[in-house]
Every structure is written in C-alpha cells, then in structure tokens.
Amino acid sequence: MHFSIPETETRAGDGGAAYVAYNIHVNGVLHCRVRYSQLLGLHEQLRKEYGTNVVPAFPPKKIFTLTPAEVEQRREQLEKYMQAVRQDPTLGGSETFNSFLRKAQQETQQIPTEEVVLEVLLSNGQKVKVTILTSDQTEDVLEAVASKLDLPDDLVGYFSLFLVRETKDGAFSFVRKLQEFELPYVSVTSLHNPEFRIILRKSYWDSSYDDDVMEHHVGLNLLYAQTVSDIEHGWILVNKEQHRQLKSLQEKVSKKEFIRLAQTLKYYGYLKFDPCVTDFPEKGCHVVVSAGNNELNFQVRLPSEQIKEGSFKVTRMRCWRVTSSVPMSNGPSGSSPGKSEVKLELAFEYLMSKDRLQWVTITSPQAIMLSICLQSMVDELMVKKSGGSIRKMFRRRANGALRRSDSQQAVKSPPLLDSPDASREPMAKLSSKLTSVSLRGISHSSSANDVGANDFHGNYAFEGIGDEDL
C-alpha cells in the first residue's frame, strides 16, 4: 500500500490549544488524521514488542514550538517512518500497527461503533447483505460474507474483498484489495459516493487451486459466476466456436466443465485494468494492462496506432515501487480516488536480457492495485516453492469469534452468455528485445537515486535468467 502524509492541519484541541495534525493518506485518499503524540505512542509500543534493532528511527521531540519549516521536515520524516514500518514484513503485518490504523480511521471519520447492514456484491451482481459492526475489520467482514453464503471455513482464504468503482456499463474498476489495517464499512461509506462498492472475488492466481474451490458447491458457484462475468466483460477472450461450446455447457448446467473449458482460454484468471499510459516501448503509449498467470500483460497502442501485445513475468522483476508524481490534493476527507489530483505511477525494474535491467513505468490511478497484484503473485509463488498451501495463508485470529449468520443465501446462476464481440482488434506480438527505454523520474525528484530504499518492493521470487530463456 502507498502510505503518505501529504499535508498537516492546525486544529483546536479539547482545551482550545492548537496542535498540528498529520493526515495519513493510503492510495491518495485520507485514511486517518493523527497527532505526533499518537504516532510516538505507536512507535514506543512497537519498540517494546519488537526491539530497537527492528523498529526504524522516529523523529525526535522538540522542546519549543515548531517553525513552519520544522513542521514540514517532521512531516517528511513521519511519512518515511510510516512507509518503513508498513513495508517491514514483521511490523507492517503486526496487530499493533494495524489496530492503530483501524482505530485512527474510525475516530477520524467519526463513525461510532454500532451494528449495521453492509452490502457486498458477487461477480454476477448479486447482493449479499451481512450484519456487522462498523468497527469490524476486513477479516471479520469476509467471514460474515462466507457465513452468509455457507462457504466452508477452509475455502475462505481463497477469496478476498475488493473496493471497486462501478462503471456506467455495469463493469467494475478495481481500486484495491481491502487490507487488514482498515474497516470496510468505514472505508466505503467515507467516500460518500454510491459508485464505490465492495465485491467478493477469488484472490489467488494459480488456476490449479480452482480444483480445491470446486470441491464444494458454494465455491463452485462463486467461481462459475466470476468466470461468466469475466467472459461477458471481455476479460477472457472467446472465439465463436468456444462461445458456442460454453453456451451449450451453460444450458446443461455443467458448471465444472464450463470452468475447465474457460481455463484453456486466453486471459483466464486475469484481472483487467482500465486503459492507462506507459513509457514502454516508448513514452506516452496508451496501454491496457492485465494481471494474471504470474505476469503483467500489455496491450499497447503505439503512436502509429498499431496495437501490440507483450508480457512481463513477475519472476523477472527485480523490484517495483509506487510513487505519486504530483503533490497530494488538500481536498475534503470525503474526496474520492476518481476526483483526486494525485497521479500514481507503478515502476518495475525488469530483466530484459541476461545483463540488462530496464525500468518500465505505468501511470494509472490503479497503480496501487497493480502493486498489490504483483505482491500477491510473489507471495503465492514463494508459498508454492516452499511446499506450502494457500489454505494455510488464511489465519483466523486467535481471539476472533465468527458470528454465524442466521440465514444462508445461495449464489444465483448467471444468465446465458451473449454473443461474442466481433469488434475486438487482433494483436501483434510485442518483442521483448525492443530498444532500451531510459528511466524517467517518477518521484518528486528527477533522479531515481533520490528515492529512498523504503519506496521499493524487493522481489523474493526474482530469478536470474540466460538469453536463451528470453
């Protein structure tokens, strides 16, 4: 996640005295507003639990009132501190850090703890209404939805909740995967925009895990509904003959066979992103990026209007980072990601040939979601490499009590597929041996060397390769 503290506010305390508040943004949207003393308290708690050698240095206290220049300096130091803590696997995943952010989010948005009904969508547009507390974290809400659908506990970890924005044509633009440091009800309602919804979708990339999900009828129905939706929205490419076969299987209600056939189709299991801009193979190219099969797939429209296609394997990405290239907006806390002035960019360093690494940049409001996809692909690859299972990746909290729903809700079967879109343009292959593209500055600085190490996501699945593998 992209943590930033883009601005400070001078606010009046309970006793009337003014204090400086730091606005913590996640993905360019206000998450919470905290005081220096609160962050210091978090730091001291982390240091108590994990030791001084693990926790990064914290900006020191000042005896006298800070000058405007010192306030700005402290803001920058606190921003780097929060980024460093979040990106540390131990600290960033700790309950101390995440509960601090959840509590601060609820206090900032001034939403009291009470029982509410939250509407969660399935891929086929079906609405699942669950009764939760406003203070329930992401895992609680996921469990409540699973309970409502009667999804077995051992399959819950195969699914995640995503914040999406509904488009005019009924499709969904993915904003981000809901994280452990946020409260889903607060996250979606604080945007004050009915276009933003929460959707349940499978969270793994390797289609071999489909077999586990299809063992249970609820898992099968969820996977089937998602596959039909992806085909209808053009995320999975289908020719006329394949479409005829799929429709025949639908009519026979042969859901497993339908999924088996879909698994053989191009872009099955991929997440498709909104059109954006890339500097590969040259600056200013319009591109549609899809994430899946341990790669980012590019469908690039060159300045010559020619459409070319190519893929970047996650195992050849040495590292990546997300940055904002313009100052954050000082808009109201309810401002939505769609209206924010923030321009987010994802850049990854890619092994083009045996001895040549090259930076590739994607400018997109969905840069955070792209980064989340890359990280989850790496996590899944590492679990598989170690002989583990993603069943074990879902850990129920020791003190978490699952509230079983009083009434279950069945997953509805989607309608039959419409005729395939004949207007899709044929793609030419994009060679990975194209001319080297120089790295352009994507931080506030023009030099890549000015970006701190904490802005980077190292890739533990990165593999050295020879020219013959390219």
Coordinates of C-alpha atoms in Angstrom, one line a residue:
M1 CA 0.0 0.0 0.0
H2 CA 1.1 3.6 -0.7
F3 CA 1.3 5.4 2.6
S4 CA 1.9 9.2 2.6
I5 CA 1.4 12.2 4.8
P6 CA 0.9 14.9 2.2
E7 CA -0.2 17.7 4.4
T8 CA -0.7 18.9 8.0
E9 CA -3.6 20.7 9.6
T10 CA -3.6 23.1 12.6
R11 CA -6.6 22.0 14.7
A12 CA -8.0 23.0 18.1
G13 CA -7.6 20.5 20.9
D14 CA -10.2 19.8 23.7
G15 CA -8.8 22.6 25.8
G16 CA -8.8 25.1 22.9
A17 CA -5.0 24.9 22.4
A18 CA -3.9 24.5 18.7
Y19 CA -2.0 21.4 17.6
V20 CA -0.6 20.0 14.3
A21 CA -2.5 17.1 12.9
Y22 CA -0.9 14.8 10.3
N23 CA -3.2 13.5 7.6
I24 CA -2.2 9.9 6.7
H25 CA -3.3 9.0 3.1
V26 CA -3.5 5.5 1.7
N27 CA -3.5 5.4 -2.1
G28 CA -4.1 9.1 -2.3
V29 CA -7.2 9.1 -0.1
L30 CA -7.4 10.3 3.6
H31 CA -7.3 7.3 5.9
C32 CA -6.9 9.0 9.2
R33 CA -5.7 12.1 11.0
V34 CA -3.3 11.7 13.9
R35 CA -1.1 13.8 16.2
Y36 CA 2.6 13.4 16.7
S37 CA 2.0 12.1 20.2
Q38 CA -0.2 9.3 18.9
L39 CA 2.5 8.2 16.4
L40 CA 5.1 8.4 19.1
G41 CA 2.9 6.1 21.3
L42 CA 2.7 3.6 18.4
H43 CA 6.5 3.8 17.9
E44 CA 7.1 3.1 21.6
Q45 CA 4.7 0.2 21.6
L46 CA 6.4 -1.3 18.5
R47 CA 9.8 -0.9 20.1
K48 CA 8.6 -2.6 23.3
E49 CA 7.3 -5.6 21.3
Y50 CA 10.0 -5.9 18.6
G51 CA 13.1 -4.2 19.9
T52 CA 15.1 -1.1 18.9
N53 CA 17.0 -3.0 16.2
V54 CA 13.9 -3.8 14.2
V55 CA 11.9 -0.6 14.5
P56 CA 13.1 2.3 12.4
A57 CA 14.2 5.6 14.0
F58 CA 11.4 8.0 15.0
P59 CA 11.6 11.8 14.5
P60 CA 12.7 13.3 17.9
K61 CA 10.6 15.5 20.2
K62 CA 11.2 19.3 20.1
I63 CA 11.1 21.4 23.2
F64 CA 9.9 24.6 21.5
T65 CA 7.1 25.3 19.1
L66 CA 8.0 24.2 15.6
T67 CA 8.5 26.7 12.8
P68 CA 6.7 26.1 9.5
A69 CA 10.0 24.7 8.1
E70 CA 10.4 22.3 11.0
V71 CA 6.7 21.2 10.7
E72 CA 7.4 20.3 7.0
Q73 CA 10.6 18.5 8.0
R74 CA 8.8 16.5 10.6
R75 CA 6.0 15.6 8.1
E76 CA 8.6 14.2 5.7
Q77 CA 10.3 12.2 8.5
L78 CA 7.0 10.8 9.7
E79 CA 6.0 9.8 6.2
K80 CA 9.2 7.9 5.7
Y81 CA 8.7 6.3 9.1
M82 CA 5.2 5.1 8.3
Q83 CA 6.3 3.7 4.9
A84 CA 9.3 1.9 6.5
V85 CA 7.0 0.3 9.2
R86 CA 4.4 -0.7 6.7
Q87 CA 6.9 -2.3 4.3
D88 CA 8.6 -4.3 7.0
P89 CA 7.0 -7.8 6.9
T90 CA 7.0 -8.1 10.7
L91 CA 6.0 -4.6 11.7
G92 CA 3.6 -3.9 8.8
G93 CA 1.7 -7.1 9.5
S94 CA 1.6 -6.7 13.3
E95 CA -1.7 -6.3 15.1
T96 CA -0.2 -3.3 17.0
F97 CA 0.3 -1.4 13.8
N98 CA -2.9 -2.4 12.1
S99 CA -5.2 -1.9 15.1
F100 CA -3.7 1.6 15.5
L101 CA -4.7 2.5 11.9
R102 CA -8.1 0.9 12.3
K103 CA -8.9 2.9 15.4
A104 CA -7.5 6.1 13.9
Q105 CA -9.6 5.6 10.8
Q106 CA -12.8 5.2 12.8
E107 CA -12.0 8.2 15.0
T108 CA -11.1 10.4 12.1
Q109 CA -14.3 9.6 10.2
Q110 CA -16.3 9.9 13.4
I111 CA -18.3 6.8 12.9
P112 CA -19.5 5.2 16.2
T113 CA -19.3 1.5 16.8
E114 CA -22.8 0.1 16.1
E115 CA -24.4 -2.7 14.2
V116 CA -25.1 -2.0 10.5
V117 CA -26.0 -3.9 7.4
L118 CA -23.3 -3.9 4.7
E119 CA -24.0 -4.8 1.1
V120 CA -21.3 -6.9 -0.6
L121 CA -21.5 -7.8 -4.3
L122 CA -20.7 -11.0 -6.0
S123 CA -19.2 -11.1 -9.6
N124 CA -22.7 -11.7 -11.1
G125 CA -24.1 -8.5 -9.5
Q126 CA -25.9 -10.4 -6.7
K127 CA -26.1 -8.5 -3.5
V128 CA -25.2 -10.2 -0.2
K129 CA -26.3 -8.3 2.9
V130 CA -24.5 -9.0 6.1
T131 CA -25.0 -7.6 9.6
I132 CA -21.7 -6.4 11.0
L133 CA -20.3 -3.8 13.4
T134 CA -18.9 -0.6 11.9
S135 CA -15.6 -1.5 13.8
D136 CA -15.3 -4.9 12.1
Q137 CA -12.0 -5.3 10.2
T138 CA -11.7 -6.8 6.8
E139 CA -11.2 -10.4 8.0
D140 CA -14.4 -10.1 10.1
V141 CA -16.5 -8.9 7.1
L142 CA -15.0 -11.6 4.9
E143 CA -16.0 -14.3 7.4
A144 CA -19.5 -12.8 7.7
V145 CA -20.0 -12.9 3.9
A146 CA -18.6 -16.5 3.8
S147 CA -21.0 -17.5 6.6
K148 CA -24.0 -15.9 4.8
L149 CA -23.1 -17.9 1.6
D150 CA -22.3 -21.1 3.7
L151 CA -18.8 -21.2 2.3
P152 CA -16.7 -23.7 4.3
D153 CA -14.0 -22.2 6.6
D154 CA -11.2 -23.9 4.7
L155 CA -12.2 -22.1 1.5
V156 CA -12.5 -18.6 2.9
G157 CA -8.8 -18.0 2.3
Y158 CA -9.2 -18.4 -1.4
F159 CA -11.4 -15.3 -1.6
S160 CA -10.9 -11.6 -0.7
L161 CA -12.9 -8.4 -0.5
F162 CA -12.1 -5.6 -3.1
L163 CA -13.1 -2.0 -3.2
V164 CA -14.3 -1.3 -6.7
R165 CA -15.9 1.5 -8.6
E166 CA -19.0 0.6 -10.7
T167 CA -18.8 2.0 -14.3
K168 CA -21.8 3.1 -16.4
D169 CA -21.8 -0.2 -18.4
G170 CA -22.1 -2.2 -15.2
A171 CA -18.4 -3.4 -15.1
F172 CA -16.1 -2.8 -12.1
S173 CA -12.9 -0.8 -11.9
F174 CA -10.8 -2.3 -9.1
V175 CA -9.4 0.3 -6.7
R176 CA -7.7 -2.0 -4.2
K177 CA -7.9 -5.2 -2.2
L178 CA -9.2 -4.3 1.3
Q179 CA -6.4 -4.7 3.8
E180 CA -6.1 -5.7 7.4
F181 CA -5.5 -2.2 8.7
E182 CA -8.9 -0.8 7.6
L183 CA -12.6 -1.1 8.4
P184 CA -14.5 -2.0 5.2
Y185 CA -17.7 -0.2 6.3
V186 CA -15.8 3.0 7.2
S187 CA -13.7 2.8 4.0
V188 CA -16.6 2.6 1.6
T189 CA -19.0 5.0 3.4
S190 CA -16.4 7.7 4.0
L191 CA -16.0 8.0 0.2
H192 CA -19.6 9.4 0.0
N193 CA -20.1 8.1 -3.5
P194 CA -22.6 5.2 -4.3
E195 CA -20.4 4.2 -7.3
F196 CA -17.9 2.6 -4.8
R197 CA -18.8 -0.9 -3.7
I198 CA -17.3 -3.9 -2.1
I199 CA -17.1 -7.1 -4.1
L200 CA -16.1 -10.7 -3.3
R201 CA -13.7 -12.3 -5.8
K202 CA -11.2 -15.1 -5.7
S203 CA -7.8 -13.9 -4.5
Y204 CA -5.4 -16.5 -6.0
W205 CA -3.7 -16.6 -9.4
D206 CA -2.7 -20.3 -10.0
S207 CA -5.7 -21.9 -11.7
S208 CA -4.7 -25.3 -10.2
Y209 CA -6.3 -24.0 -7.0
D210 CA -9.6 -24.0 -8.8
D211 CA -9.8 -27.7 -8.0
D212 CA -9.9 -27.0 -4.2
V213 CA -12.6 -24.4 -4.6
M214 CA -14.8 -26.6 -6.9
E215 CA -14.8 -29.4 -4.3
H216 CA -17.7 -27.5 -2.5
H217 CA -20.9 -26.4 -4.3
V218 CA -20.7 -22.9 -2.9
G219 CA -17.1 -22.4 -4.1
L220 CA -18.0 -23.9 -7.5
N221 CA -21.0 -21.4 -7.8
L222 CA -18.8 -18.4 -6.9
L223 CA -16.1 -19.4 -9.3
Y224 CA -18.6 -20.1 -12.1
A225 CA -20.3 -16.7 -11.6
Q226 CA -16.9 -15.0 -11.7
T227 CA -15.9 -16.8 -14.9
V228 CA -19.1 -16.0 -16.7
S229 CA -18.8 -12.3 -15.6
D230 CA -15.2 -12.1 -16.9
I231 CA -16.2 -13.5 -20.2
E232 CA -19.1 -11.1 -20.6
H233 CA -16.9 -8.1 -19.8
G234 CA -14.3 -9.3 -22.4
W235 CA -11.6 -10.1 -19.8
I236 CA -11.4 -13.6 -21.2
L237 CA -11.0 -13.9 -25.0
V238 CA -13.5 -16.2 -26.6
N239 CA -14.0 -17.0 -30.3
K240 CA -17.3 -18.0 -31.9
E241 CA -16.7 -21.8 -31.6
Q242 CA -15.6 -21.6 -28.0
H243 CA -18.6 -19.3 -27.2
R244 CA -20.9 -21.9 -28.7
Q245 CA -19.4 -24.7 -26.6
L246 CA -19.5 -22.6 -23.4
K247 CA -23.2 -21.7 -24.0
S248 CA -24.0 -25.4 -24.6
L249 CA -22.4 -26.2 -21.2
Q250 CA -24.3 -23.4 -19.6
E251 CA -27.6 -24.8 -20.9
K252 CA -26.7 -28.2 -19.5
V253 CA -25.7 -26.6 -16.2
S254 CA -22.3 -28.2 -16.5
K255 CA -20.5 -25.7 -14.3
K256 CA -17.3 -27.7 -13.8
E257 CA -16.9 -28.4 -17.5
F258 CA -17.7 -24.8 -18.2
I259 CA -14.8 -23.7 -15.9
R260 CA -12.5 -26.4 -17.3
L261 CA -13.0 -25.1 -20.9
A262 CA -12.6 -21.5 -19.7
Q263 CA -9.3 -22.4 -18.1
T264 CA -7.9 -23.1 -21.6
L265 CA -8.8 -19.7 -22.9
K266 CA -6.6 -16.6 -23.1
Y267 CA -6.6 -14.4 -20.1
Y268 CA -8.5 -16.8 -17.8
G269 CA -7.9 -15.7 -14.2
Y270 CA -6.5 -12.3 -15.2
L271 CA -7.6 -9.0 -13.7
K272 CA -8.1 -6.4 -16.3
F273 CA -7.3 -2.7 -15.6
D274 CA -8.6 0.5 -17.0
P275 CA -6.8 2.0 -20.0
C276 CA -3.7 4.0 -18.9
V277 CA -0.3 5.2 -20.1
T278 CA 3.1 3.6 -20.2
D279 CA 6.6 4.5 -21.3
F280 CA 7.2 1.1 -22.9
P281 CA 8.2 0.7 -25.7
E282 CA 8.2 4.5 -25.9
K283 CA 6.9 7.4 -23.9
G284 CA 3.2 8.2 -24.0
C285 CA 1.9 4.9 -25.2
H286 CA -1.7 4.0 -24.3
V287 CA -2.0 0.6 -22.8
V288 CA -4.4 -1.9 -21.3
V289 CA -2.8 -3.9 -18.5
S290 CA -4.0 -7.3 -17.3
A291 CA -2.6 -9.2 -14.3
G292 CA -2.5 -12.9 -14.2
N293 CA -0.5 -16.1 -14.7
N294 CA 2.4 -14.5 -12.8
E295 CA 2.8 -11.7 -15.3
L296 CA 1.6 -8.3 -16.4
N297 CA 0.2 -8.4 -19.9
F298 CA 0.4 -5.2 -22.0
Q299 CA -1.8 -4.4 -25.0
V300 CA -0.1 -1.3 -26.2
R301 CA -1.3 1.3 -28.8
L302 CA 1.7 2.8 -30.4
P303 CA 1.8 6.4 -31.7
S304 CA 1.4 4.8 -35.1
E305 CA -2.0 3.4 -33.9
Q306 CA -0.6 -0.1 -34.2
I307 CA -1.7 -2.5 -31.4
K308 CA 1.0 -4.7 -30.0
E309 CA 1.0 -7.2 -27.1
G310 CA 3.6 -8.4 -24.7
S311 CA 4.1 -9.8 -21.2
F312 CA 6.3 -9.1 -18.3
K313 CA 6.9 -12.1 -16.0
V314 CA 6.9 -11.3 -12.3
T315 CA 9.9 -13.6 -11.8
R316 CA 12.0 -11.2 -13.9
M317 CA 11.0 -8.1 -12.0
R318 CA 13.9 -7.2 -9.6
C319 CA 11.8 -4.7 -7.7
W320 CA 9.0 -2.3 -8.1
R321 CA 7.7 0.9 -6.5
V322 CA 4.6 3.1 -6.4
T323 CA 5.0 6.9 -6.3
S324 CA 3.0 10.0 -6.7
S325 CA 4.4 12.4 -9.2
V326 CA 2.5 15.5 -8.1
P327 CA 1.6 16.8 -4.6
M328 CA -1.4 15.3 -2.9
S329 CA -4.7 17.1 -3.0
N330 CA -5.8 19.1 0.0
G331 CA -9.4 18.3 -0.7
P332 CA -12.0 17.2 1.8
S333 CA -11.7 13.9 3.6
G334 CA -14.6 12.5 1.6
S335 CA -13.0 13.2 -1.8
S336 CA -12.9 10.1 -3.9
P337 CA -10.0 8.5 -5.7
G338 CA -11.6 9.3 -9.0
K339 CA -11.6 13.1 -8.2
S340 CA -8.2 13.2 -6.6
E341 CA -5.4 15.2 -8.2
V342 CA -2.9 12.5 -7.3
K343 CA -1.1 10.9 -10.3
L344 CA 0.1 7.5 -9.2
E345 CA 2.7 5.5 -11.0
L346 CA 4.0 1.9 -10.8
A347 CA 7.5 1.4 -12.0
F348 CA 9.2 -2.0 -12.1
E349 CA 12.8 -2.9 -13.0
Y350 CA 12.7 -5.8 -15.5
L351 CA 15.4 -8.2 -16.6
M352 CA 15.2 -7.7 -20.4
S353 CA 18.2 -9.9 -21.2
K354 CA 20.9 -11.6 -19.2
D355 CA 22.8 -8.5 -18.3
R356 CA 20.3 -5.7 -19.0
L357 CA 17.8 -4.4 -16.4
Q358 CA 15.3 -1.7 -17.6
W359 CA 12.7 0.3 -15.8
V360 CA 9.1 0.2 -17.1
T361 CA 6.6 2.8 -15.8
I362 CA 2.8 2.6 -15.8
T363 CA 0.8 5.8 -15.0
S364 CA -2.6 4.8 -13.6
P365 CA -5.0 5.6 -10.8
Q366 CA -4.9 1.8 -10.2
A367 CA -1.2 1.7 -9.6
I368 CA -1.7 0.5 -6.1
M369 CA -3.9 -2.3 -7.2
L370 CA -1.3 -3.3 -9.7
S371 CA 1.3 -3.4 -6.9
I372 CA -1.0 -5.5 -4.7
C373 CA -1.4 -8.0 -7.6
L374 CA 2.4 -8.2 -8.1
Q375 CA 3.0 -8.8 -4.3
S376 CA 0.3 -11.4 -4.1
M377 CA 1.7 -13.3 -7.1
V378 CA 5.1 -13.3 -5.4
D379 CA 3.6 -14.4 -2.1
E380 CA 1.8 -17.3 -3.9
L381 CA 5.0 -18.3 -5.8
M382 CA 7.0 -18.4 -2.5
V383 CA 4.4 -20.4 -0.7
K384 CA 4.3 -22.9 -3.5
K385 CA 8.1 -23.0 -3.7
S386 CA 8.3 -23.8 0.0
G387 CA 5.8 -26.7 -0.4
G388 CA 3.1 -24.8 1.5
S389 CA -0.6 -24.3 0.6
I390 CA -2.6 -21.2 0.3
R391 CA -5.2 -22.9 2.6
K392 CA -2.7 -22.0 5.3
M393 CA -2.3 -18.4 4.2
F394 CA -5.6 -17.6 5.8
R395 CA -5.1 -17.4 9.5
R396 CA -8.1 -16.8 11.8
R397 CA -7.3 -14.5 14.7
A398 CA -6.9 -16.4 18.0
N399 CA -9.5 -14.1 19.7
G400 CA -11.8 -13.8 16.7
A401 CA -15.3 -15.2 17.2
L402 CA -17.0 -15.9 13.9
R403 CA -20.6 -14.8 14.1
R404 CA -22.6 -17.4 12.1
S405 CA -25.4 -16.0 10.0
D406 CA -28.9 -17.0 11.0
S407 CA -29.9 -17.4 7.3
Q408 CA -27.8 -18.6 4.4
Q409 CA -28.0 -17.1 0.9
A410 CA -27.5 -19.2 -2.3
V411 CA -25.3 -17.9 -5.1
K412 CA -27.6 -17.3 -8.1
S413 CA -26.7 -18.7 -11.5
P414 CA -25.8 -16.0 -14.1
P415 CA -27.8 -15.8 -17.3
L416 CA -26.6 -17.4 -20.6
L417 CA -23.7 -15.7 -22.4
D418 CA -24.4 -13.1 -25.0
S419 CA -22.9 -13.4 -28.5
P420 CA -19.1 -12.8 -28.6
D421 CA -17.8 -9.3 -29.5
A422 CA -16.7 -9.4 -33.1
S423 CA -15.1 -5.9 -32.9
R424 CA -12.0 -7.0 -30.9
E425 CA -8.8 -6.0 -32.7
P426 CA -6.2 -8.6 -33.5
M427 CA -2.9 -8.1 -31.5
A428 CA 0.6 -8.2 -32.9
K429 CA 3.3 -9.6 -30.6
L430 CA 5.4 -7.0 -28.8
S431 CA 9.1 -8.1 -28.8
S432 CA 10.9 -8.1 -25.5
K433 CA 14.0 -7.1 -27.4
L434 CA 12.8 -3.6 -28.2
T435 CA 15.2 -0.6 -27.8
S436 CA 16.1 0.3 -24.3
V437 CA 13.8 2.9 -22.7
S438 CA 15.5 5.2 -20.2
L439 CA 14.1 5.6 -16.7
R440 CA 12.3 8.9 -16.3
G441 CA 11.9 10.4 -12.9
I442 CA 8.7 9.2 -11.2
S443 CA 9.3 10.7 -7.7
H444 CA 9.1 14.3 -6.7
S445 CA 12.8 14.4 -7.6
S446 CA 14.1 13.9 -11.1
S447 CA 16.6 11.3 -10.1
A448 CA 15.9 7.7 -9.3
N449 CA 18.8 7.8 -6.8
D450 CA 16.8 10.3 -4.6
V451 CA 14.1 7.7 -3.9
G452 CA 14.7 6.1 -0.6
A453 CA 15.0 2.3 -0.2
N454 CA 11.7 2.2 1.6
D455 CA 9.9 3.2 -1.6
F456 CA 10.9 -0.1 -3.2
H457 CA 9.3 -3.6 -3.0
G458 CA 12.0 -6.2 -3.4
N459 CA 11.0 -9.4 -5.2
Y460 CA 12.0 -12.6 -3.4
A461 CA 10.8 -14.6 -6.5
F462 CA 13.2 -12.8 -8.8
E463 CA 15.2 -15.3 -10.9
G464 CA 18.4 -14.8 -12.9
I465 CA 18.0 -16.0 -16.5
G466 CA 20.0 -16.6 -19.5
D467 CA 19.5 -15.1 -23.0
E468 CA 18.1 -18.5 -24.1
D469 CA 15.2 -18.1 -21.7
L470 CA 14.1 -14.7 -23.2

